[in-house]
Coordinates of C-alpha atoms in Angstrom, one line a residue:
Chain A
X1 CA 0.0 0.0 0.0
X2 CA 2.9 2.4 0.7
X3 CA 5.8 2.4 -1.7
X4 CA 8.4 3.8 0.7
X5 CA 10.6 1.6 2.8
X6 CA 8.9 1.2 6.2
X7 CA 10.5 3.0 9.1
X8 CA 9.6 0.2 11.5
X9 CA 8.6 -3.3 10.7
X10 CA 7.5 -5.9 13.1
X11 CA 6.9 -9.4 12.0
X12 CA 5.4 -12.2 14.1
X13 CA 6.5 -10.6 17.4
X14 CA 6.1 -12.8 20.4
X15 CA 7.0 -11.7 23.9
X16 CA 6.7 -13.9 26.9
X17 CA 7.6 -13.0 30.5
X18 CA 9.1 -15.9 32.1
X19 CA 8.6 -16.1 35.8
X20 CA 9.5 -18.7 38.4
X21 CA 5.9 -20.0 38.6
X22 CA 4.3 -19.0 35.4
X23 CA 4.9 -17.5 32.0
X24 CA 2.9 -14.6 30.8
X25 CA 2.3 -14.6 27.1
X26 CA 2.0 -10.9 26.6
X27 CA 2.3 -10.6 22.8
X28 CA 1.5 -13.6 20.6
X29 CA 2.4 -12.9 17.0
X30 CA 2.0 -9.2 16.1
X31 CA 2.9 -7.8 12.7
X32 CA 2.7 -4.3 11.4
X33 CA 4.7 -1.7 9.6
X34 CA 5.0 2.1 10.0
X35 CA 6.1 4.4 7.2
X36 CA 7.6 7.8 7.5
X37 CA 5.1 10.4 8.2
X38 CA 2.5 7.9 9.3
X39 CA 0.8 7.7 12.7
X40 CA -0.1 4.2 13.8
X41 CA -2.3 4.0 16.8
X42 CA -2.2 0.8 18.8
X43 CA -5.5 0.6 20.6
X44 CA -6.3 -1.9 23.4
X45 CA -7.2 -2.3 27.0
X46 CA -4.9 -2.9 29.9
X47 CA -2.9 -6.1 29.5
X48 CA -3.6 -6.4 25.7
X49 CA 0.1 -6.2 25.1
X50 CA 0.2 -2.8 23.5
X51 CA 2.8 -1.3 25.7
X52 CA 5.0 -4.4 25.5
X53 CA 4.8 -4.3 21.7
X54 CA 5.9 -0.7 21.8
X55 CA 8.8 -1.3 24.1
X56 CA 10.0 -4.2 22.0
X57 CA 10.8 -1.7 19.2
X58 CA 13.5 -0.3 21.5
X59 CA 14.1 -3.6 23.3
X60 CA 13.2 -1.8 26.4
X61 CA 11.9 -4.8 28.3
X62 CA 13.1 -6.4 31.5
X63 CA 15.5 -9.3 31.4
X64 CA 12.9 -11.9 32.0
X65 CA 11.2 -11.1 28.8
X66 CA 11.7 -13.5 25.9
X67 CA 11.3 -11.8 22.6
X68 CA 10.9 -13.7 19.3
X69 CA 10.2 -12.6 15.8
X70 CA 11.5 -9.8 13.6
X71 CA 11.7 -6.2 14.7
X72 CA 13.3 -3.8 12.3
X73 CA 13.7 -0.2 12.8
X74 CA 15.3 1.8 10.0
X75 CA 16.3 -1.4 8.3
X76 CA 18.3 -2.6 11.4
X77 CA 17.3 -5.7 13.3
X78 CA 16.7 -4.4 16.9
X79 CA 16.7 -7.8 18.5
X80 CA 20.2 -8.7 17.2
X81 CA 21.7 -5.3 18.0
X82 CA 24.7 -4.9 20.2
X83 CA 24.2 -2.9 23.4
X84 CA 26.2 -0.1 22.0
X85 CA 24.3 0.4 18.8
X86 CA 21.1 -0.1 20.8
X87 CA 22.1 2.9 23.0
X88 CA 22.6 5.0 19.8
X89 CA 19.3 3.9 18.5
X90 CA 17.4 4.8 21.7
X91 CA 16.9 8.5 21.9
X92 CA 18.7 8.9 18.5
X93 CA 16.6 7.7 15.6
X94 CA 13.9 6.3 17.9
X95 CA 12.6 8.0 21.0
X96 CA 9.8 7.5 23.5
X97 CA 7.3 9.5 25.5
X98 CA 6.0 8.0 28.6
X99 CA 2.6 8.0 30.3
X100 CA 3.4 9.6 33.6
X101 CA 5.0 13.0 33.3
X102 CA 5.2 13.0 37.1
X103 CA 7.7 10.2 37.3
X104 CA 9.3 10.2 33.9
X105 CA 11.4 13.2 34.7
X106 CA 14.2 12.9 37.3
X107 CA 13.2 15.1 40.2
X108 CA 16.7 16.2 41.1
X109 CA 17.7 17.7 37.8
X110 CA 16.2 20.8 36.0
X111 CA 14.3 20.3 32.8
X112 CA 17.2 22.0 30.9
X113 CA 19.8 19.7 32.4
X114 CA 17.7 16.6 31.5
X115 CA 17.2 17.6 27.9
X116 CA 20.7 18.8 27.6
X117 CA 22.0 15.5 28.9
X118 CA 20.3 13.6 26.1
X119 CA 21.5 16.1 23.5
X120 CA 25.1 15.8 24.7
X121 CA 24.9 12.0 24.8
X122 CA 24.0 11.8 21.2
X123 CA 25.8 14.7 19.6
X124 CA 28.7 15.1 22.0
X125 CA 28.4 18.9 22.0
X126 CA 29.4 21.1 24.9
X127 CA 27.1 22.3 27.7
X128 CA 26.4 25.7 26.3
X129 CA 25.3 24.3 23.0
X130 CA 23.2 21.6 24.7
X131 CA 21.5 24.3 26.7
X132 CA 20.8 26.4 23.6
X133 CA 19.3 23.3 21.9
X134 CA 17.2 22.6 25.0
X135 CA 15.8 26.1 24.8
X136 CA 15.1 25.7 21.2
X137 CA 13.2 22.5 21.9
X138 CA 11.2 24.0 24.7
X139 CA 10.1 26.7 22.3
X140 CA 9.3 24.0 19.7
X141 CA 6.9 22.3 22.1
X142 CA 5.5 25.8 22.9
X143 CA 6.4 26.1 26.5
X144 CA 5.7 29.7 27.6
X145 CA 8.7 31.6 29.0
X146 CA 10.9 28.8 28.0
X147 CA 14.1 30.5 29.1
X148 CA 13.0 30.4 32.7
X149 CA 11.5 26.9 32.6
X150 CA 14.9 25.7 31.5
X151 CA 16.0 26.1 35.1
X152 CA 12.8 24.7 36.6
X153 CA 12.7 21.4 38.4
X154 CA 10.0 19.0 37.2
X155 CA 7.9 19.5 40.4
X156 CA 7.6 23.2 39.6
X157 CA 5.8 22.5 36.3
X158 CA 2.2 21.5 35.8
X159 CA 1.4 18.1 34.3
X160 CA 0.8 19.5 30.8
X161 CA 4.1 21.5 30.8
X162 CA 5.9 18.4 32.1
X163 CA 4.5 16.3 29.4
X164 CA 5.7 19.0 26.9
X165 CA 9.1 18.9 28.4
X166 CA 9.1 15.1 28.0
X167 CA 8.2 15.5 24.4
X168 CA 11.0 18.1 24.0
X169 CA 13.4 15.6 25.4
X170 CA 12.1 12.9 23.0
X171 CA 12.5 15.2 20.0
X172 CA 16.0 16.4 21.0
X173 CA 17.8 14.4 18.4
X174 CA 15.3 14.6 15.6
X175 CA 14.0 11.1 15.8
X176 CA 12.6 9.4 12.8
X177 CA 10.3 7.3 14.8
X178 CA 8.5 8.5 17.9
X179 CA 7.0 6.0 20.3
X180 CA 4.3 7.3 22.6
X181 CA 3.0 5.2 25.4
X182 CA -0.3 6.7 26.4
X183 CA 1.2 10.2 26.7
X184 CA -2.1 11.9 27.4
X185 CA -3.7 9.4 29.8
X186 CA -2.4 11.2 32.9
X187 CA -3.5 14.6 31.7
X188 CA -6.9 16.2 32.1
X189 CA -9.1 16.6 29.1
X190 CA -8.3 20.2 28.0
X191 CA -4.5 19.7 28.3
X192 CA -4.9 16.3 26.6
X193 CA -6.2 17.8 23.4
X194 CA -3.5 20.5 23.4
X195 CA -0.8 17.9 23.7
X196 CA -2.4 15.7 21.0
X197 CA -2.6 18.6 18.6
X198 CA 0.9 19.6 19.3
X199 CA 2.2 16.0 18.8
X200 CA 0.3 15.7 15.5
X201 CA 1.6 19.1 14.3
X202 CA 5.2 18.3 15.3
X203 CA 4.9 14.9 13.7
X204 CA 3.7 16.4 10.4
X205 CA 6.4 19.2 10.5
X206 CA 9.2 16.8 11.2
X207 CA 7.9 14.0 9.0
X208 CA 8.3 11.5 11.7
X209 CA 6.6 8.2 11.9
X210 CA 4.8 7.7 15.2
X211 CA 3.4 4.8 17.1
X212 CA 0.9 5.9 19.6
X213 CA -0.4 3.5 22.2
X214 CA -3.7 4.3 23.9
X215 CA -6.8 2.8 25.3
X216 CA -8.9 5.9 24.4
X217 CA -10.9 5.7 21.2
X218 CA -11.3 9.4 21.1
X219 CA -7.6 9.9 21.3
X220 CA -7.0 7.4 18.6
X221 CA -9.6 9.1 16.3
X222 CA -7.8 12.4 16.9
X223 CA -4.3 11.4 16.1
X224 CA -4.1 8.3 14.0
X225 CA -3.8 7.5 10.3
X226 CA -4.1 3.8 10.9
X227 CA -5.3 2.0 13.9
X228 CA -4.3 -1.5 15.1
X229 CA -6.7 -2.9 17.7
X230 CA -5.0 -5.3 20.0
X231 CA -6.6 -7.9 22.1
X232 CA -5.0 -10.7 24.1
X233 CA -1.6 -10.1 22.6
X234 CA -2.8 -10.1 18.9
X235 CA -3.8 -7.5 16.5
X236 CA -7.5 -8.3 15.8
X237 CA -8.2 -5.4 13.4
X238 CA -6.1 -3.1 11.4
X239 CA -7.1 -0.3 9.1
X240 CA -7.4 3.4 8.4
X241 CA -9.0 5.3 11.2
X242 CA -12.0 6.8 9.6
X243 CA -13.2 3.6 8.0
X244 CA -12.7 1.6 11.2
X245 CA -14.6 4.1 13.2
X246 CA -17.4 4.1 10.7
X247 CA -17.6 0.4 10.1
X248 CA -15.6 -1.7 12.5
X249 CA -15.1 -5.2 11.2
X250 CA -14.1 -7.2 14.3
X251 CA -16.7 -7.9 17.0
X252 CA -14.3 -6.6 19.6
X253 CA -13.9 -3.2 17.8
X254 CA -17.6 -3.1 17.4
X255 CA -18.1 -3.7 21.1
X256 CA -15.6 -1.0 21.9
X257 CA -17.3 1.5 19.7
X258 CA -20.7 0.6 21.1
X259 CA -19.5 1.1 24.6
X260 CA -18.5 4.7 24.2
X261 CA -20.7 7.5 25.3
X262 CA -22.2 9.5 22.4
X263 CA -25.5 11.0 21.5
X264 CA -27.7 8.4 23.1
X265 CA -30.4 9.4 25.5
X266 CA -29.4 9.8 29.2
X267 CA -31.5 6.9 30.5
X268 CA -30.1 4.4 28.0
X269 CA -27.5 2.0 29.3
X270 CA -24.2 1.9 27.5
X271 CA -23.5 -1.5 25.9
X272 CA -20.6 -3.0 27.7
X273 CA -18.7 -6.0 26.4
X274 CA -19.6 -8.8 28.8
X275 CA -16.9 -10.8 30.6
X276 CA -13.2 -9.9 31.1
X277 CA -10.0 -10.4 29.1
X278 CA -8.4 -13.8 29.2
X279 CA -5.7 -14.7 31.7
X280 CA -2.5 -14.3 29.7
X281 CA -0.7 -17.0 31.7
X282 CA -3.0 -19.5 30.1
X283 CA -4.1 -17.9 26.8
X284 CA -7.1 -19.6 25.1
X285 CA -6.1 -21.9 22.2
X286 CA -8.5 -20.1 19.7
X287 CA -9.5 -16.5 19.3
X288 CA -8.7 -14.6 22.4
X289 CA -12.0 -12.8 22.2
X290 CA -14.1 -15.9 21.6
X291 CA -15.3 -16.3 25.3
X292 CA -16.8 -12.8 25.2
X293 CA -17.9 -12.7 21.6
X294 CA -21.6 -12.8 20.7
X295 CA -20.7 -14.1 17.2
X296 CA -18.4 -16.9 18.4
X297 CA -18.7 -20.2 16.7
X298 CA -17.0 -23.5 17.6
X299 CA -14.0 -22.9 15.3
X300 CA -13.3 -19.7 17.2
X301 CA -12.5 -21.7 20.3
X302 CA -10.1 -24.2 18.8
X303 CA -8.0 -22.3 16.3
X304 CA -6.7 -18.8 16.0
X305 CA -8.7 -17.1 13.2
X306 CA -6.7 -16.3 10.1
X307 CA -6.2 -12.7 9.0
X308 CA -8.7 -11.6 6.5
X309 CA -8.5 -8.6 4.1
X310 CA -12.1 -7.6 3.2
X311 CA -11.0 -4.2 1.8
X312 CA -7.6 -3.0 0.6
X313 CA -5.7 -1.7 3.6
X314 CA -7.9 -3.3 6.2
X315 CA -7.4 -6.5 8.1
X316 CA -9.5 -8.3 10.7
X317 CA -8.7 -11.6 12.3
X318 CA -12.2 -13.0 12.6
X319 CA -14.1 -15.8 10.9
X320 CA -17.3 -13.7 10.8
X321 CA -15.7 -11.2 8.4
X322 CA -16.8 -11.7 4.9
X323 CA -14.2 -11.4 2.3
X324 CA -15.3 -10.4 -1.2
X325 CA -14.0 -12.6 -4.0
X326 CA -12.0 -9.7 -5.6
X327 CA -10.1 -8.7 -2.5
X328 CA -9.3 -12.2 -1.4
X329 CA -6.6 -12.4 -4.0
Chain B
X1 CA -23.4 3.3 14.9
X2 CA -23.2 7.0 14.9
X3 CA -20.1 8.2 13.2
X4 CA -19.3 11.4 15.1
X5 CA -19.4 9.3 18.2
X6 CA -15.8 9.2 19.2
X7 CA -14.4 12.0 17.3
X8 CA -13.6 14.8 19.6
X9 CA -13.4 18.2 18.0
X10 CA -10.4 20.2 19.0
X11 CA -11.1 23.5 20.7
X12 CA -10.6 26.5 18.5
X13 CA -7.7 27.9 20.5
X14 CA -5.2 25.2 21.4
X15 CA -2.3 27.4 22.1
X16 CA -1.0 27.6 25.6
X17 CA -3.0 28.9 28.3
X18 CA -0.6 27.8 31.0
X19 CA 0.0 30.3 33.7
X20 CA 3.2 32.3 33.3
X21 CA 6.2 31.0 35.3
X22 CA 6.3 32.2 38.8
X23 CA 9.6 32.4 40.8
X24 CA 11.7 29.5 39.9
X25 CA 13.9 28.3 42.7
X26 CA 16.3 25.5 42.5
X27 CA 16.2 22.5 44.8
X28 CA 19.2 23.5 46.9
X29 CA 18.1 27.1 47.0
X30 CA 14.8 26.1 48.5
X31 CA 16.5 23.8 50.9
X32 CA 18.7 26.8 51.9
X33 CA 15.6 29.0 52.2
X34 CA 13.9 26.6 54.5
X35 CA 17.0 26.1 56.6
X36 CA 17.5 29.8 57.1
X37 CA 13.9 30.2 58.3
X38 CA 14.3 27.3 60.8
X39 CA 15.6 29.1 63.9
X40 CA 16.2 26.0 65.9
X41 CA 18.3 24.3 63.3
X42 CA 20.1 27.6 62.7
X43 CA 21.0 27.8 66.3
X44 CA 22.2 24.3 66.6
X45 CA 24.1 24.5 63.4
X46 CA 25.9 27.5 64.9
X47 CA 26.6 25.4 68.0
X48 CA 28.0 22.6 65.9
X49 CA 30.2 25.1 64.1
X50 CA 31.4 26.5 67.5
X51 CA 32.2 23.0 68.7
X52 CA 34.1 22.2 65.5
X53 CA 36.0 25.4 65.6
X54 CA 36.9 25.0 69.2
X55 CA 38.2 21.6 68.5
X56 CA 40.2 22.8 65.5
X57 CA 41.7 25.7 67.4
X58 CA 42.0 23.9 70.7
X59 CA 45.8 24.6 71.0
X60 CA 45.2 28.3 70.6
X61 CA 42.2 28.4 72.9
X62 CA 43.6 26.3 75.7
X63 CA 44.8 28.3 78.7
X64 CA 47.1 25.5 79.9
X65 CA 48.9 22.5 78.4
X66 CA 46.4 19.6 78.6
X67 CA 49.1 17.1 79.5
X68 CA 50.9 19.2 82.2
X69 CA 50.3 17.4 85.5
X70 CA 50.5 18.9 88.9
X71 CA 50.7 17.0 92.2
X72 CA 49.3 19.7 94.4
X73 CA 46.6 20.9 92.0
X74 CA 44.7 17.6 91.7
X75 CA 40.9 17.5 91.6
X76 CA 40.3 21.2 92.2
X77 CA 36.9 22.8 91.8
X78 CA 35.9 25.3 89.1
X79 CA 37.9 28.5 89.2
X80 CA 40.8 27.2 91.2
X81 CA 43.9 29.4 90.4
X82 CA 42.8 30.3 86.9
X83 CA 41.7 26.8 86.1
X84 CA 38.2 27.9 85.0
X85 CA 36.8 24.4 84.9
X86 CA 39.0 22.9 87.6
X87 CA 41.5 20.1 87.3
X88 CA 41.4 16.4 87.0
X89 CA 42.9 13.6 89.1
X90 CA 46.4 14.3 87.8
X91 CA 46.1 18.0 88.2
X92 CA 45.6 18.7 84.4
X93 CA 43.5 21.7 83.4
X94 CA 40.0 20.5 82.5
X95 CA 39.1 23.3 80.1
X96 CA 42.2 22.5 78.0
X97 CA 41.5 18.8 78.1
X98 CA 37.8 19.2 77.1
X99 CA 38.9 21.4 74.2
X100 CA 41.5 18.9 73.1
X101 CA 39.2 16.0 73.7
X102 CA 36.7 17.4 71.3
X103 CA 39.2 16.8 68.5
X104 CA 39.3 13.1 69.1
X105 CA 35.6 12.8 69.6
X106 CA 34.7 14.8 66.5
X107 CA 37.2 12.8 64.5
X108 CA 35.8 9.5 65.8
X109 CA 32.3 10.8 65.2
X110 CA 32.8 12.0 61.6
X111 CA 35.4 9.8 59.9
X112 CA 33.7 6.4 60.5
X113 CA 30.4 7.8 59.3
X114 CA 32.0 9.3 56.1
X115 CA 33.8 6.0 55.2
X116 CA 30.7 4.0 56.1
X117 CA 28.5 6.2 53.9
X118 CA 30.8 5.7 51.0
X119 CA 31.3 2.0 51.3
X120 CA 27.8 1.2 52.6
X121 CA 26.1 3.5 50.2
X122 CA 28.0 2.0 47.2
X123 CA 27.1 -1.5 48.3
X124 CA 23.5 -0.5 48.8
X125 CA 23.2 1.2 45.4
X126 CA 24.7 -1.9 43.7
X127 CA 22.5 -4.2 45.6
X128 CA 19.4 -2.2 44.9
X129 CA 20.1 -1.6 41.3
X130 CA 21.2 -5.1 40.3
X131 CA 18.5 -6.8 42.3
X132 CA 18.2 -10.6 42.2
X133 CA 21.1 -12.6 43.4
X134 CA 23.5 -9.7 43.9
X135 CA 21.0 -8.0 46.2
X136 CA 20.4 -11.2 48.1
X137 CA 24.1 -11.7 48.5
X138 CA 24.9 -8.3 49.8
X139 CA 21.8 -7.7 51.9
X140 CA 22.0 -11.1 53.7
X141 CA 25.6 -10.4 54.5
X142 CA 24.6 -7.1 56.0
X143 CA 21.8 -8.9 58.0
X144 CA 24.5 -11.0 59.6
X145 CA 25.9 -7.8 61.1
X146 CA 22.5 -6.8 62.2
X147 CA 22.2 -9.8 64.4
X148 CA 24.5 -8.1 66.9
X149 CA 23.6 -5.0 68.8
X150 CA 25.7 -2.2 67.5
X151 CA 27.4 -1.4 70.8
X152 CA 28.3 -5.0 71.3
X153 CA 29.6 -5.3 67.8
X154 CA 31.8 -2.2 68.1
X155 CA 33.1 -3.5 71.4
X156 CA 33.7 -7.0 70.0
X157 CA 35.5 -5.7 66.9
X158 CA 37.8 -3.2 68.7
X159 CA 38.3 -5.7 71.5
X160 CA 39.5 -8.3 68.9
X161 CA 41.7 -5.8 67.1
X162 CA 43.0 -4.1 70.2
X163 CA 42.5 -0.5 71.3
X164 CA 43.8 2.6 69.7
X165 CA 42.1 5.3 67.7
X166 CA 42.5 3.8 64.3
X167 CA 41.1 0.4 65.4
X168 CA 38.3 2.2 67.1
X169 CA 37.4 4.0 63.9
X170 CA 37.6 0.8 62.0
X171 CA 35.3 -0.9 64.4
X172 CA 32.8 2.0 64.2
X173 CA 33.0 2.0 60.4
X174 CA 32.1 -1.7 60.3
X175 CA 29.2 -1.1 62.6
X176 CA 27.8 1.7 60.4
X177 CA 28.1 0.0 57.0
X178 CA 25.1 -2.3 57.3
X179 CA 22.5 0.4 58.3
X180 CA 24.0 2.7 55.7
X181 CA 23.8 0.0 53.1
X182 CA 20.2 -0.7 53.9
X183 CA 19.2 3.0 53.6
X184 CA 20.9 3.2 50.2
X185 CA 19.4 -0.1 49.1
X186 CA 15.9 1.0 50.0
X187 CA 16.2 4.3 48.3
X188 CA 17.7 2.7 45.2
X189 CA 15.0 0.1 44.9
X190 CA 12.4 2.8 45.1
X191 CA 14.1 4.9 42.5
X192 CA 14.9 2.0 40.2
X193 CA 11.2 1.3 39.5
X194 CA 10.4 4.9 38.6
X195 CA 9.7 5.9 35.0
X196 CA 12.6 8.3 34.7
X197 CA 15.1 5.4 34.9
X198 CA 13.3 3.8 32.0
X199 CA 13.0 7.1 30.3
X200 CA 16.8 7.6 30.6
X201 CA 17.3 4.2 29.2
X202 CA 15.0 5.1 26.3
X203 CA 17.2 8.1 25.5
X204 CA 20.1 5.8 25.2
X205 CA 21.8 6.1 28.6
X206 CA 23.9 3.1 29.6
X207 CA 23.8 1.4 33.0
X208 CA 26.8 3.3 34.4
X209 CA 25.3 6.7 33.5
X210 CA 22.0 5.8 34.9
X211 CA 23.5 4.8 38.2
X212 CA 25.9 7.8 38.4
X213 CA 23.3 10.3 37.3
X214 CA 19.9 9.3 38.1
X215 CA 20.3 6.8 40.9
X216 CA 23.0 8.6 42.9
X217 CA 21.3 11.9 42.5
X218 CA 18.2 10.6 44.1
X219 CA 19.9 8.4 46.7
X220 CA 22.4 11.0 48.0
X221 CA 19.7 12.9 49.9
X222 CA 18.5 10.1 52.1
X223 CA 22.0 8.8 52.6
X224 CA 23.3 12.2 53.6
X225 CA 20.4 12.8 56.1
X226 CA 20.9 9.4 57.6
X227 CA 24.7 9.9 57.8
X228 CA 24.2 13.2 59.7
X229 CA 22.1 11.4 62.3
X230 CA 24.7 8.8 62.7
X231 CA 27.4 11.3 63.6
X232 CA 26.0 11.7 67.1
X233 CA 25.7 8.0 67.5
X234 CA 29.2 7.6 66.4
X235 CA 30.4 10.2 69.0
X236 CA 28.6 8.3 71.7
X237 CA 29.9 4.9 70.7
X238 CA 33.4 6.2 70.4
X239 CA 33.2 7.7 73.9
X240 CA 31.8 4.4 75.1
X241 CA 34.7 2.5 73.6
X242 CA 37.2 4.9 75.2
X243 CA 35.3 4.6 78.5
X244 CA 35.7 0.8 78.3
X245 CA 39.4 1.2 77.5
X246 CA 39.0 0.1 73.9
X247 CA 39.3 3.4 72.2
X248 CA 42.1 5.9 72.5
X249 CA 44.9 5.3 75.0
X250 CA 45.7 7.5 78.0
X251 CA 47.0 10.1 78.4
X252 CA 45.3 11.3 75.2
X253 CA 42.6 13.8 76.0
X254 CA 39.3 12.2 75.0
X255 CA 35.8 12.7 76.6
X256 CA 35.0 9.0 77.0
X257 CA 38.4 8.3 78.5
X258 CA 38.2 11.3 80.8
X259 CA 34.8 10.2 82.0
X260 CA 36.2 6.8 82.8
X261 CA 39.2 8.0 84.8
X262 CA 37.3 10.7 86.6
X263 CA 34.5 8.5 87.6
X264 CA 36.3 7.4 90.8
X265 CA 36.4 11.0 92.0
X266 CA 32.7 11.7 91.5
X267 CA 32.3 12.3 95.2
X268 CA 35.2 14.7 95.5
X269 CA 34.5 17.1 92.7
X270 CA 31.1 16.0 91.1
X271 CA 30.8 18.9 88.7
X272 CA 34.3 18.6 87.3
X273 CA 33.8 14.9 86.8
X274 CA 30.5 15.4 84.9
X275 CA 32.1 17.8 82.4
X276 CA 33.2 15.3 79.8
X277 CA 29.7 13.8 79.9
X278 CA 28.2 17.2 79.5
X279 CA 30.4 17.8 76.5
X280 CA 29.4 14.5 74.9
X281 CA 25.7 15.3 75.6
X282 CA 25.8 18.7 74.1
X283 CA 27.8 17.7 71.0
X284 CA 25.6 14.7 70.2
X285 CA 22.3 16.6 70.8
X286 CA 23.5 19.5 68.5
X287 CA 24.4 17.1 65.7
X288 CA 21.1 15.3 66.2
X289 CA 19.0 18.4 66.0
X290 CA 20.9 19.7 63.0
X291 CA 20.3 16.4 61.3
X292 CA 16.6 16.6 62.1
X293 CA 16.4 20.1 60.6
X294 CA 18.2 18.9 57.5
X295 CA 15.8 16.1 57.1
X296 CA 12.9 18.5 57.3
X297 CA 14.4 20.9 54.9
X298 CA 15.4 18.3 52.3
X299 CA 12.5 15.9 52.5
X300 CA 9.8 18.0 50.9
X301 CA 10.5 17.0 47.3
X302 CA 7.2 16.9 45.4

């Protein structure tokens, strides 16, 4: 669908967390690609494996994680990288924004010091230049009176400003790929939209690829080009955001959209998806969503449904999805 | 399914409405500000300074030679022939001996704590950051030391190694390493799980930089506060060791030792005999209160 070389390509990624007693199968065969200038949103609820998938792109997982599959960023195999080149990759061509701006900045260093540190690590420039660059970045993320904020400690900034500082830090070395792990979840609604719009704008200006993890459909609708819906460690539906929001293919996505608040009358109950996500220590043999699915058939419980492509650019892993003859080829 | 359902429309004006920056004060500046406004801590910090200065300049301040004995001038009360604080059982001037004794006591109070904070702190950071087997190895070893009461341990170690100031300091250092290590380990474990460590890793920082920059920066505060509270304990323990004859050797002027030798004369000149004890008491309480003030001034992060 896209002619350019993908920025990041993940093929059949599997991540397990091996513990003493049990093994958690967090990600079970995820494949996707992100092209320059594209925003991919990974949508899913807690424990669906979305953050783990994101972190695998930087190999930023604890030692007990066993990663399998193929993860390529800028043509390089991340899983086979040496620690040294991995350090160059992190914060260099790929960087990350975290969920909690409260804890993602070190409380004992000023914002300027922290941004400058990253700049210096990757470019090797001197302190004065790093500071100038930090100031430039704070202006870029539109922090008011940036000069003074440079010497502010994280606890002196509001949540929104802190998240902007975090973004500034992530952008410090002009990354080609920006990973965002629910960067707006901890912010209140008005700040959330500001940060989203800022991110979208910066992403477009700098031509970055972005992978944005969220559990919020509204956020996904706001920022994404393409959405990958994850459930139980698999991508169950993938496609362009407008078409997915209008006509979701997978029963899980349908359930998600049905359970959001919109123009319905006040006394009407919201349709919730019954049941709860499977225990990933013992993932079900078939479709992960089958136990909660209203359309589940017998085959769903025994085998993982194959990916189907009913329209160009769209995928759904569900047996209930009809594939027209033309598109099947 | 209604289509506009989940699409939030952006507000017209998205540009910043954040409040303008108010006064921006650095962490150490605000610690300094709080300290200056804490009158009690200021007073006791001043006292500590006085004690340290008087120990440093003891030779200049002493009216008499602290080792000059006198057969006729033994155990004299306050004010006897220019001996403002009287004389001890060998006729030596008490004021001079108290001043000189402060040097030993302060040295014994500060040096072991310094060494123990470095060694214990380092062990604790390593244990806390590495976790797993390394942590178990280091922390269980420390727990073995914990099995002994600290006074007993200090007595046992310096008893085994023999008396003398260096051995006494070594003994005290060994006693202080386990608690120091535990404080550093706890602080490190707390810091390690915070996002900014992962964020640092995500910007390409290696383990060494993370430890040096982000872990040490956050662990230094608690370690420093704890160390400052240990100084008074160390002074007390050192005096205790000297009192038991396991610290410095006579005739060196040392508060614990003076207390020990003067104790037989308590019925002759009670106030003179109590002086070294008073000195120990004042010094340790000053250090303690300063440490309390520091804790309060430094602990308010976030």
